[in-house]
């Protein structure tokens, strides 16, 4: 139990989970509506595995990166098995044809460029891309102050409106959502510099 809170409240963790949830939702078999569910499942997995963390053997960032990599692999295998068990069959788009005005047209001829990119995985990041992305996130977080990291974590967990209310109470003065947005915009520059403007 000792490291659970420390791991689950680390700003690096919330950022990495958000990135991985968005990456998964771009894969076939996932949808954008699953982002919240995937996020919660990753947090739950980390909560269950937190007792394995040993600060003498590595950092929280390294532990979480490895743990989430394992979770993603398990989730992809689970979905693949689920797909097979539900009676889905593999179909070759090169040999499968459809009848149109008396002519048999290969299914592959009817797919557009975006379908081809998705089918050949050309729109997916490579493992090296993901490793570089994780390093850039770590670098961006290291440029933030402790207060900025706390604010970033609060927004990731509870949203901008909640952050405005919380910081208004903490500072005993009105803090607007626009001020929180401006603070996030300033923080975002630290992530844009190493190439994270799309995160």
GROMACS .gro file of C-alpha atoms in nm:
model
  199
    1UNK     CA    1   0.000   0.000   0.000
    2UNK     CA    2   0.294   0.234   0.067
    3UNK     CA    3   0.367   0.328  -0.293
    4UNK     CA    4   0.017   0.315  -0.438
    5UNK     CA    5  -0.073   0.677  -0.365
    6UNK     CA    6   0.272   0.798  -0.465
    7UNK     CA    7   0.253   0.619  -0.800
    8UNK     CA    8  -0.110   0.698  -0.882
    9UNK     CA    9  -0.073   1.069  -0.805
   10UNK     CA   10   0.252   1.121  -0.998
   11UNK     CA   11   0.192   1.367  -1.289
   12UNK     CA   12   0.410   1.155  -1.518
   13UNK     CA   13   0.172   0.863  -1.464
   14UNK     CA   14  -0.142   1.055  -1.557
   15UNK     CA   15   0.027   1.198  -1.867
   16UNK     CA   16   0.156   0.861  -1.983
   17UNK     CA   17  -0.180   0.691  -1.924
   18UNK     CA   18  -0.356   0.962  -2.125
   19UNK     CA   19  -0.111   0.918  -2.412
   20UNK     CA   20  -0.146   0.539  -2.414
   21UNK     CA   21  -0.527   0.557  -2.398
   22UNK     CA   22  -0.532   0.786  -2.702
   23UNK     CA   23  -0.283   0.564  -2.886
   24UNK     CA   24  -0.494   0.255  -2.823
   25UNK     CA   25  -0.811   0.428  -2.940
   26UNK     CA   26  -0.649   0.486  -3.278
   27UNK     CA   27  -0.597   0.113  -3.327
   28UNK     CA   28  -0.846  -0.115  -3.503
   29UNK     CA   29  -1.079  -0.278  -3.252
   30UNK     CA   30  -1.086   0.025  -3.022
   31UNK     CA   31  -1.302   0.338  -3.030
   32UNK     CA   32  -1.270   0.694  -2.900
   33UNK     CA   33  -1.555   0.629  -2.659
   34UNK     CA   34  -1.332   0.385  -2.467
   35UNK     CA   35  -1.075   0.644  -2.354
   36UNK     CA   36  -1.221   0.678  -2.003
   37UNK     CA   37  -1.257   0.301  -1.959
   38UNK     CA   38  -0.902   0.233  -2.075
   39UNK     CA   39  -0.771   0.507  -1.847
   40UNK     CA   40  -0.946   0.357  -1.544
   41UNK     CA   41  -0.826   0.007  -1.628
   42UNK     CA   42  -0.465   0.125  -1.648
   43UNK     CA   43  -0.495   0.304  -1.313
   44UNK     CA   44  -0.646  -0.010  -1.159
   45UNK     CA   45  -0.365  -0.225  -1.300
   46UNK     CA   46  -0.103   0.009  -1.153
   47UNK     CA   47  -0.283   0.008  -0.818
   48UNK     CA   48  -0.268  -0.371  -0.813
   49UNK     CA   49   0.099  -0.380  -0.915
   50UNK     CA   50   0.225  -0.090  -0.700
   51UNK     CA   51   0.348  -0.325  -0.426
   52UNK     CA   52   0.611  -0.454  -0.671
   53UNK     CA   53   0.778  -0.114  -0.700
   54UNK     CA   54   1.125  -0.103  -0.544
   55UNK     CA   55   1.282   0.247  -0.532
   56UNK     CA   56   1.623   0.086  -0.490
   57UNK     CA   57   1.594  -0.078  -0.833
   58UNK     CA   58   1.455   0.209  -1.038
   59UNK     CA   59   1.237   0.516  -1.068
   60UNK     CA   60   0.860   0.543  -1.065
   61UNK     CA   61   0.875   0.652  -1.429
   62UNK     CA   62   1.061   0.337  -1.535
   63UNK     CA   63   0.836   0.110  -1.326
   64UNK     CA   64   0.516   0.264  -1.465
   65UNK     CA   65   0.644   0.263  -1.824
   66UNK     CA   66   0.722  -0.110  -1.803
   67UNK     CA   67   0.396  -0.191  -1.621
   68UNK     CA   68   0.178  -0.009  -1.874
   69UNK     CA   69   0.367  -0.169  -2.162
   70UNK     CA   70   0.279  -0.508  -2.014
   71UNK     CA   71  -0.085  -0.405  -1.963
   72UNK     CA   72  -0.118  -0.286  -2.323
   73UNK     CA   73   0.024  -0.614  -2.451
   74UNK     CA   74  -0.218  -0.815  -2.237
   75UNK     CA   75  -0.514  -0.602  -2.347
   76UNK     CA   76  -0.427  -0.645  -2.716
   77UNK     CA   77  -0.396  -1.023  -2.672
   78UNK     CA   78  -0.723  -1.035  -2.478
   79UNK     CA   79  -0.909  -0.848  -2.751
   80UNK     CA   80  -0.757  -1.065  -3.020
   81UNK     CA   81  -0.881  -1.379  -2.841
   82UNK     CA   82  -1.222  -1.221  -2.785
   83UNK     CA   83  -1.246  -1.139  -3.155
   84UNK     CA   84  -1.167  -1.499  -3.252
   85UNK     CA   85  -1.413  -1.642  -3.002
   86UNK     CA   86  -1.692  -1.426  -3.135
   87UNK     CA   87  -1.679  -1.597  -3.469
   88UNK     CA   88  -1.491  -1.335  -3.670
   89UNK     CA   89  -1.306  -1.483  -3.962
   90UNK     CA   90  -1.004  -1.344  -4.144
   91UNK     CA   91  -1.086  -1.232  -4.496
   92UNK     CA   92  -0.829  -1.152  -4.763
   93UNK     CA   93  -0.913  -0.826  -4.936
   94UNK     CA   94  -0.685  -0.929  -5.223
   95UNK     CA   95  -0.879  -1.245  -5.311
   96UNK     CA   96  -1.227  -1.152  -5.187
   97UNK     CA   97  -1.443  -1.004  -5.462
   98UNK     CA   98  -1.783  -0.842  -5.474
   99UNK     CA   99  -2.030  -0.845  -5.758
  100UNK     CA  100  -2.105  -0.506  -5.914
  101UNK     CA  101  -2.295  -0.473  -6.245
  102UNK     CA  102  -2.193  -0.823  -6.343
  103UNK     CA  103  -1.823  -0.765  -6.274
  104UNK     CA  104  -1.626  -0.920  -5.990
  105UNK     CA  105  -1.417  -0.646  -5.823
  106UNK     CA  106  -1.147  -0.724  -5.564
  107UNK     CA  107  -1.230  -0.568  -5.231
  108UNK     CA  108  -0.882  -0.413  -5.220
  109UNK     CA  109  -0.967  -0.198  -5.524
  110UNK     CA  110  -1.250  -0.033  -5.332
  111UNK     CA  111  -1.041   0.082  -5.036
  112UNK     CA  112  -0.910   0.435  -5.015
  113UNK     CA  113  -0.568   0.563  -4.909
  114UNK     CA  114  -0.669   0.600  -4.544
  115UNK     CA  115  -0.788   0.238  -4.541
  116UNK     CA  116  -0.458   0.128  -4.693
  117UNK     CA  117  -0.258   0.314  -4.429
  118UNK     CA  118  -0.466   0.156  -4.153
  119UNK     CA  119  -0.440  -0.191  -4.309
  120UNK     CA  120  -0.063  -0.175  -4.354
  121UNK     CA  121  -0.008  -0.010  -4.014
  122UNK     CA  122   0.169   0.287  -4.173
  123UNK     CA  123  -0.018   0.527  -3.944
  124UNK     CA  124   0.101   0.362  -3.623
  125UNK     CA  125   0.402   0.478  -3.424
  126UNK     CA  126   0.699   0.246  -3.408
  127UNK     CA  127   0.838   0.120  -3.074
  128UNK     CA  128   1.119   0.373  -3.118
  129UNK     CA  129   0.862   0.650  -3.168
  130UNK     CA  130   0.690   0.547  -2.845
  131UNK     CA  131   1.018   0.533  -2.655
  132UNK     CA  132   1.112   0.880  -2.779
  133UNK     CA  133   0.766   1.007  -2.687
  134UNK     CA  134   0.799   0.874  -2.333
  135UNK     CA  135   1.140   1.040  -2.300
  136UNK     CA  136   0.997   1.369  -2.424
  137UNK     CA  137   0.711   1.352  -2.174
  138UNK     CA  138   0.962   1.288  -1.897
  139UNK     CA  139   1.172   1.582  -2.015
  140UNK     CA  140   0.869   1.812  -2.033
  141UNK     CA  141   0.759   1.720  -1.681
  142UNK     CA  142   1.107   1.781  -1.546
  143UNK     CA  143   1.081   2.144  -1.661
  144UNK     CA  144   0.774   2.212  -1.446
  145UNK     CA  145   0.772   2.339  -1.091
  146UNK     CA  146   0.617   2.130  -0.815
  147UNK     CA  147   0.309   2.355  -0.818
  148UNK     CA  148   0.275   2.325  -1.196
  149UNK     CA  149   0.300   1.946  -1.176
  150UNK     CA  150   0.032   1.946  -0.907
  151UNK     CA  151  -0.195   2.164  -1.119
  152UNK     CA  152  -0.137   1.947  -1.427
  153UNK     CA  153  -0.223   1.635  -1.231
  154UNK     CA  154  -0.537   1.795  -1.085
  155UNK     CA  155  -0.660   1.902  -1.429
  156UNK     CA  156  -0.590   1.556  -1.572
  157UNK     CA  157  -0.785   1.393  -1.291
  158UNK     CA  158  -1.068   1.640  -1.227
  159UNK     CA  159  -1.081   1.894  -1.511
  160UNK     CA  160  -1.026   2.268  -1.548
  161UNK     CA  161  -1.339   2.377  -1.361
  162UNK     CA  162  -1.244   2.175  -1.053
  163UNK     CA  163  -0.890   2.314  -1.065
  164UNK     CA  164  -1.024   2.669  -1.075
  165UNK     CA  165  -1.242   2.604  -0.768
  166UNK     CA  166  -0.963   2.430  -0.578
  167UNK     CA  167  -0.704   2.699  -0.648
  168UNK     CA  168  -0.956   2.973  -0.564
  169UNK     CA  169  -1.005   2.817  -0.221
  170UNK     CA  170  -0.634   2.756  -0.173
  171UNK     CA  171  -0.529   3.112  -0.268
  172UNK     CA  172  -0.835   3.275  -0.108
  173UNK     CA  173  -0.908   3.468  -0.424
  174UNK     CA  174  -1.099   3.405  -0.745
  175UNK     CA  175  -0.912   3.192  -0.999
  176UNK     CA  176  -1.096   3.169  -1.329
  177UNK     CA  177  -1.099   2.885  -1.578
  178UNK     CA  178  -0.928   3.119  -1.822
  179UNK     CA  179  -0.639   3.161  -1.576
  180UNK     CA  180  -0.609   2.784  -1.546
  181UNK     CA  181  -0.615   2.754  -1.927
  182UNK     CA  182  -0.342   3.018  -1.950
  183UNK     CA  183  -0.131   2.828  -1.696
  184UNK     CA  184  -0.177   2.508  -1.895
  185UNK     CA  185  -0.081   2.692  -2.213
  186UNK     CA  186   0.242   2.810  -2.050
  187UNK     CA  187   0.317   2.457  -1.932
  188UNK     CA  188   0.242   2.318  -2.276
  189UNK     CA  189   0.539   2.508  -2.415
  190UNK     CA  190   0.770   2.280  -2.221
  191UNK     CA  191   0.621   1.985  -2.407
  192UNK     CA  192   0.617   2.156  -2.746
  193UNK     CA  193   0.987   2.231  -2.734
  194UNK     CA  194   1.091   1.863  -2.745
  195UNK     CA  195   0.825   1.788  -3.006
  196UNK     CA  196   0.512   1.711  -2.804
  197UNK     CA  197   0.280   1.973  -2.952
  198UNK     CA  198   0.035   1.702  -3.058
  199UNK     CA  199   0.009   1.551  -2.709
   0.00000   0.00000   0.00000
